[in-house]
């Protein structure tokens, strides 16, 4: 099953994808994670996109589209995938239509106030990308990853100025995709405000029906 996760920054797409990939046994492909891994490894792509990610802007469509086109050619996508963070513009959605057929678009619905709370409290394990929240999903020992014991970090784009910009970019560039997929009839709205486990149950029920 080929699934797209849509929704504002911080709605819980990455958190849900980590749970859903185990249920469906398909890879989780996050364009944000691919960019961050390139930045961490100092690749040419990483150097090119570092400033864009830190400010909360979008990487140019041509760069992102070719990166996803390559990734979808991997053998691990044969029985499906979860795309998280792509498409994010109408041009990306149109390009994706030429690559594959999407079975379901899960649209996470969450208000701005909750988005800001989630993003400002998010912390990550740098080596694994495991996601925490200082209030709703804290590590066992404050500030440190449960598995590796490494210090948790805050993403550059989770600072207040970048969060504001990401929300504007979401409204202008990404929210129009809701109408795009409504016309196709494959979009499912999911209330992203309950716990991750409740959101997972709602998504699985929606996918089954
Ligand atoms: P990306 O990494 O895709 O960021 P995003 O879409 O803004 O989404 P986030 O990762 O911030 O949030 P999320 O919805 O995954 O929430 P999470 O599960 O972490 O992209 C980053 C950047 O890369 C972009 O700004 C852009 O520059 C570039 N980029 C990426 N894709 C691109 C594209 N296609 N085109 C161009 N540029 C692109 O949860 C957030 C917090 O909430 C966590 O702390 C979590 O613990 C907590 N939480 C989650 N769910 C719940 C819940 N149900 N209840 C309580 N707390 C919860």
CSV table of C-alpha atoms and ligand atoms in Angstrom, one decimal:
chain,number,residue,atom,x,y,z
A,1,UNK,CA,0.0,0.0,0.0
A,2,UNK,CA,1.4,3.4,-1.0
A,3,UNK,CA,0.5,6.1,1.6
A,4,UNK,CA,1.1,9.8,1.8
A,5,UNK,CA,1.1,11.6,5.2
A,6,UNK,CA,-0.1,15.2,4.9
A,7,UNK,CA,-0.5,17.8,7.6
A,8,UNK,CA,1.0,20.9,9.2
A,9,UNK,CA,4.5,20.8,10.7
A,10,UNK,CA,4.5,19.0,14.1
A,11,UNK,CA,1.1,17.3,13.5
A,12,UNK,CA,2.7,14.0,14.4
A,13,UNK,CA,3.5,12.6,10.9
A,14,UNK,CA,6.9,11.2,11.9
A,15,UNK,CA,5.6,9.8,15.2
A,16,UNK,CA,2.7,8.0,13.5
A,17,UNK,CA,4.9,6.8,10.6
A,18,UNK,CA,7.3,5.1,13.1
A,19,UNK,CA,4.2,3.1,14.5
A,20,UNK,CA,2.5,2.5,11.1
A,21,UNK,CA,5.6,1.1,9.3
A,22,UNK,CA,5.7,-1.7,11.9
A,23,UNK,CA,2.0,-2.5,11.4
A,24,UNK,CA,2.2,-2.4,7.6
A,25,UNK,CA,5.8,-3.7,7.2
A,26,UNK,CA,6.7,-1.0,4.6
A,27,UNK,CA,9.5,1.6,4.7
A,28,UNK,CA,9.0,5.1,6.1
A,29,UNK,CA,10.4,7.6,3.6
A,30,UNK,CA,10.7,11.1,5.1
A,31,UNK,CA,12.2,13.8,2.9
A,32,UNK,CA,13.0,15.9,6.0
A,33,UNK,CA,15.0,13.0,7.4
A,34,UNK,CA,16.8,12.5,4.1
A,35,UNK,CA,17.8,16.2,4.0
A,36,UNK,CA,18.8,16.2,7.7
A,37,UNK,CA,21.0,13.1,7.1
A,38,UNK,CA,22.7,14.8,4.2
A,39,UNK,CA,23.3,17.9,6.3
A,40,UNK,CA,24.8,15.7,9.1
A,41,UNK,CA,27.1,13.9,6.7
A,42,UNK,CA,28.2,17.1,5.0
A,43,UNK,CA,27.2,16.1,1.5
A,44,UNK,CA,26.9,18.6,-1.4
A,45,UNK,CA,23.1,18.3,-1.1
A,46,UNK,CA,23.4,18.8,2.7
A,47,UNK,CA,25.4,22.0,2.2
A,48,UNK,CA,22.9,23.3,-0.4
A,49,UNK,CA,19.8,22.8,1.8
A,50,UNK,CA,21.1,23.5,5.3
A,51,UNK,CA,20.1,27.2,5.4
A,52,UNK,CA,16.8,26.4,3.8
A,53,UNK,CA,15.8,23.9,6.5
A,54,UNK,CA,17.1,26.1,9.3
A,55,UNK,CA,14.8,28.9,8.2
A,56,UNK,CA,11.8,26.7,7.6
A,57,UNK,CA,11.6,27.4,3.8
A,58,UNK,CA,11.1,24.7,1.2
A,59,UNK,CA,13.9,23.0,-0.8
A,60,UNK,CA,13.3,23.7,-4.6
A,61,UNK,CA,10.9,21.3,-6.2
A,62,UNK,CA,13.4,20.0,-8.8
A,63,UNK,CA,15.9,18.9,-6.1
A,64,UNK,CA,13.2,17.2,-4.0
A,65,UNK,CA,11.4,15.5,-6.8
A,66,UNK,CA,14.5,13.9,-8.2
A,67,UNK,CA,15.5,12.7,-4.7
A,68,UNK,CA,12.2,11.1,-4.2
A,69,UNK,CA,12.1,9.6,-7.7
A,70,UNK,CA,15.5,7.9,-7.0
A,71,UNK,CA,14.4,6.7,-3.5
A,72,UNK,CA,11.2,5.1,-4.9
A,73,UNK,CA,13.3,3.0,-7.3
A,74,UNK,CA,14.7,1.1,-4.3
A,75,UNK,CA,13.6,-2.6,-4.0
A,76,UNK,CA,12.3,-2.0,-0.5
A,77,UNK,CA,9.3,-0.1,-1.9
A,78,UNK,CA,8.0,-3.1,-3.9
A,79,UNK,CA,5.1,-3.8,-1.4
A,80,UNK,CA,4.5,-0.2,-0.6
A,81,UNK,CA,5.7,2.8,1.4
A,82,UNK,CA,4.8,5.6,3.7
A,83,UNK,CA,5.8,9.0,2.3
A,84,UNK,CA,6.2,11.6,5.0
A,85,UNK,CA,6.8,15.3,4.0
A,86,UNK,CA,6.3,14.7,0.2
A,87,UNK,CA,4.5,16.0,-1.7
A,88,UNK,CA,4.5,19.5,-0.3
A,89,UNK,CA,3.6,21.6,-3.3
A,90,UNK,CA,1.2,21.0,-6.2
A,91,UNK,CA,4.2,20.6,-8.6
A,92,UNK,CA,5.5,17.8,-6.3
A,93,UNK,CA,2.1,16.1,-6.2
A,94,UNK,CA,1.8,16.2,-10.0
A,95,UNK,CA,5.3,14.7,-10.3
A,96,UNK,CA,4.4,12.0,-7.8
A,97,UNK,CA,1.4,11.1,-10.0
A,98,UNK,CA,3.9,10.3,-12.8
A,99,UNK,CA,5.9,8.0,-10.5
A,100,UNK,CA,3.3,5.8,-8.9
A,101,UNK,CA,-0.3,5.4,-7.8
A,102,UNK,CA,-1.1,6.5,-4.3
A,103,UNK,CA,-3.7,4.4,-2.4
A,104,UNK,CA,-4.4,6.8,0.5
A,105,UNK,CA,-3.5,10.3,1.6
A,106,UNK,CA,-3.8,10.7,5.4
A,107,UNK,CA,-4.4,14.3,6.3
A,108,UNK,CA,-3.6,15.2,9.9
A,109,UNK,CA,-5.8,17.9,11.3
A,110,UNK,CA,-4.3,20.0,14.2
A,111,UNK,CA,-4.7,23.6,15.2
A,112,UNK,CA,-1.8,26.1,15.3
A,113,UNK,CA,-1.7,26.4,19.1
A,114,UNK,CA,-1.1,22.7,19.5
A,115,UNK,CA,1.4,22.7,16.6
A,116,UNK,CA,3.5,25.3,18.4
A,117,UNK,CA,3.4,23.4,21.7
A,118,UNK,CA,4.4,20.1,20.0
A,119,UNK,CA,7.3,21.7,18.0
A,120,UNK,CA,8.7,23.8,20.8
A,121,UNK,CA,8.8,20.7,23.1
A,122,UNK,CA,10.2,18.2,20.6
A,123,UNK,CA,13.6,16.7,21.2
A,124,UNK,CA,15.5,14.1,19.0
A,125,UNK,CA,18.1,11.4,19.4
A,126,UNK,CA,20.7,12.6,16.9
A,127,UNK,CA,21.9,9.1,15.7
A,128,UNK,CA,18.5,7.4,15.4
A,129,UNK,CA,16.1,10.3,14.9
A,130,UNK,CA,13.9,8.9,17.7
A,131,UNK,CA,11.3,11.6,18.5
A,132,UNK,CA,10.5,12.7,22.1
A,133,UNK,CA,8.4,15.5,23.6
A,134,UNK,CA,9.5,17.1,26.9
A,135,UNK,CA,5.9,16.9,28.3
A,136,UNK,CA,3.9,14.3,26.3
A,137,UNK,CA,6.6,11.8,25.6
A,138,UNK,CA,9.6,12.5,27.8
A,139,UNK,CA,12.7,10.2,27.9
A,140,UNK,CA,13.3,8.1,31.1
A,141,UNK,CA,16.3,10.4,32.0
A,142,UNK,CA,15.7,14.0,31.2
A,143,UNK,CA,17.7,15.2,28.2
A,144,UNK,CA,19.1,11.7,27.2
A,145,UNK,CA,18.0,9.1,24.7
A,146,UNK,CA,16.5,5.9,26.3
A,147,UNK,CA,18.3,3.5,23.9
A,148,UNK,CA,21.8,5.0,23.3
A,149,UNK,CA,22.1,7.4,26.3
A,150,UNK,CA,23.2,10.2,23.9
A,151,UNK,CA,22.2,13.8,24.7
A,152,UNK,CA,18.9,14.8,22.9
A,153,UNK,CA,18.9,17.8,20.6
A,154,UNK,CA,16.5,20.4,19.4
A,155,UNK,CA,16.0,20.9,15.6
A,156,UNK,CA,17.1,24.3,14.3
A,157,UNK,CA,13.7,24.8,12.7
A,158,UNK,CA,11.9,24.2,16.0
A,159,UNK,CA,12.9,27.7,17.2
A,160,UNK,CA,10.0,30.2,17.4
A,161,UNK,CA,10.9,32.3,14.3
A,162,UNK,CA,11.3,29.2,12.1
A,163,UNK,CA,8.1,27.6,13.4
A,164,UNK,CA,6.1,30.7,12.4
A,165,UNK,CA,7.7,30.6,8.9
A,166,UNK,CA,7.0,26.9,8.5
A,167,UNK,CA,3.3,27.5,9.3
A,168,UNK,CA,3.1,30.2,6.7
A,169,UNK,CA,4.8,28.0,4.1
A,170,UNK,CA,2.4,25.2,5.0
A,171,UNK,CA,-0.7,27.4,4.5
A,172,UNK,CA,0.6,28.8,1.2
A,173,UNK,CA,2.3,25.9,-0.5
A,174,UNK,CA,1.1,22.6,1.1
A,175,UNK,CA,-2.5,23.2,2.3
A,176,UNK,CA,-3.7,23.4,-1.4
A,177,UNK,CA,-2.9,19.7,-1.7
A,178,UNK,CA,-5.9,18.9,0.4
A,179,UNK,CA,-8.2,20.2,-2.4
A,180,UNK,CA,-5.9,18.4,-5.0
A,181,UNK,CA,-6.4,15.0,-3.3
A,182,UNK,CA,-10.1,15.7,-2.5
A,183,UNK,CA,-10.7,15.9,-6.2
A,184,UNK,CA,-9.0,12.6,-6.6
A,185,UNK,CA,-11.1,11.1,-3.8
A,186,UNK,CA,-8.3,9.3,-1.9
A,187,UNK,CA,-7.8,11.6,1.1
A,188,UNK,CA,-8.8,10.8,4.7
A,189,UNK,CA,-9.0,13.5,7.4
A,190,UNK,CA,-7.6,12.3,10.8
A,191,UNK,CA,-7.9,14.2,14.1
A,192,UNK,CA,-4.3,14.4,15.2
A,193,UNK,CA,-5.0,15.7,18.7
A,194,UNK,CA,-5.4,12.5,20.7
A,195,UNK,CA,-2.5,10.2,21.8
A,196,UNK,CA,-0.3,8.6,19.2
A,197,UNK,CA,-1.8,5.2,19.9
A,198,UNK,CA,-5.4,6.6,19.4
A,199,UNK,CA,-4.3,8.3,16.2
A,200,UNK,CA,-2.7,5.0,15.0
A,201,UNK,CA,-6.0,3.1,15.6
A,202,UNK,CA,-8.0,5.7,13.7
A,203,UNK,CA,-5.5,5.5,10.8
A,204,UNK,CA,-5.6,1.7,10.6
A,205,UNK,CA,-9.4,1.7,10.8
A,206,UNK,CA,-9.6,4.3,8.0
A,207,UNK,CA,-7.2,2.3,5.8
A,208,UNK,CA,-9.2,-0.9,6.3
A,209,UNK,CA,-12.4,0.7,5.3
B,1,LIG,P1,10.0,17.7,7.8
B,1,LIG,O1,11.0,16.9,8.6
B,1,LIG,O2,9.1,16.9,6.9
B,1,LIG,O3,9.2,18.6,8.8
B,1,LIG,P2,7.6,18.9,9.0
B,1,LIG,O4,6.7,18.4,7.9
B,1,LIG,O5,7.6,20.3,9.3
B,1,LIG,O6,7.2,17.9,10.1
B,1,LIG,P3,7.9,17.7,11.4
B,1,LIG,O7,8.9,16.7,11.2
B,1,LIG,O8,8.3,19.0,12.0
B,1,LIG,O9,6.7,17.2,12.3
B,1,LIG,P4,5.8,15.9,12.3
B,1,LIG,O10,4.5,16.1,11.7
B,1,LIG,O11,6.6,14.7,11.7
B,1,LIG,O12,5.7,15.7,13.9
B,1,LIG,P5,6.4,14.7,14.9
B,1,LIG,O13,5.9,13.3,14.8
B,1,LIG,O14,7.9,15.0,14.9
B,1,LIG,O15,10.7,18.8,6.9
B,1,LIG,C1,11.7,19.6,7.5
B,1,LIG,C2,12.2,20.6,6.4
B,1,LIG,O16,12.8,19.8,5.3
B,1,LIG,C3,11.1,21.5,5.7
B,1,LIG,O17,10.8,22.6,6.5
B,1,LIG,C4,11.8,21.8,4.4
B,1,LIG,O18,12.8,22.8,4.5
B,1,LIG,C5,12.5,20.5,4.0
B,1,LIG,N1,11.6,19.6,3.2
B,1,LIG,C6,11.1,18.4,3.6
B,1,LIG,N2,10.3,17.8,2.7
B,1,LIG,C7,10.3,18.7,1.7
B,1,LIG,C8,9.6,18.8,0.4
B,1,LIG,N3,8.8,17.8,0.0
B,1,LIG,N4,9.8,19.9,-0.3
B,1,LIG,C9,10.6,20.9,0.0
B,1,LIG,N5,11.3,20.9,1.2
B,1,LIG,C10,11.1,19.8,2.0
B,1,LIG,O19,5.8,15.3,16.3
B,1,LIG,C11,6.1,16.6,16.7
B,1,LIG,C12,6.1,16.6,18.3
B,1,LIG,O20,4.8,16.3,18.8
B,1,LIG,C13,7.1,15.5,18.9
B,1,LIG,O21,7.7,16.0,20.0
B,1,LIG,C14,6.1,14.4,19.3
B,1,LIG,O22,6.6,13.6,20.4
B,1,LIG,C15,4.9,15.1,19.6
B,1,LIG,N6,3.7,14.3,19.2
B,1,LIG,C16,3.5,13.7,18.0
B,1,LIG,N7,2.3,13.1,18.0
B,1,LIG,C17,1.7,13.4,19.2
B,1,LIG,C18,0.4,13.1,19.8
B,1,LIG,N8,-0.5,12.4,19.1
B,1,LIG,N9,0.1,13.6,21.0
B,1,LIG,C19,1.0,14.3,21.7
B,1,LIG,N10,2.3,14.7,21.2
B,1,LIG,C20,2.6,14.2,20.0
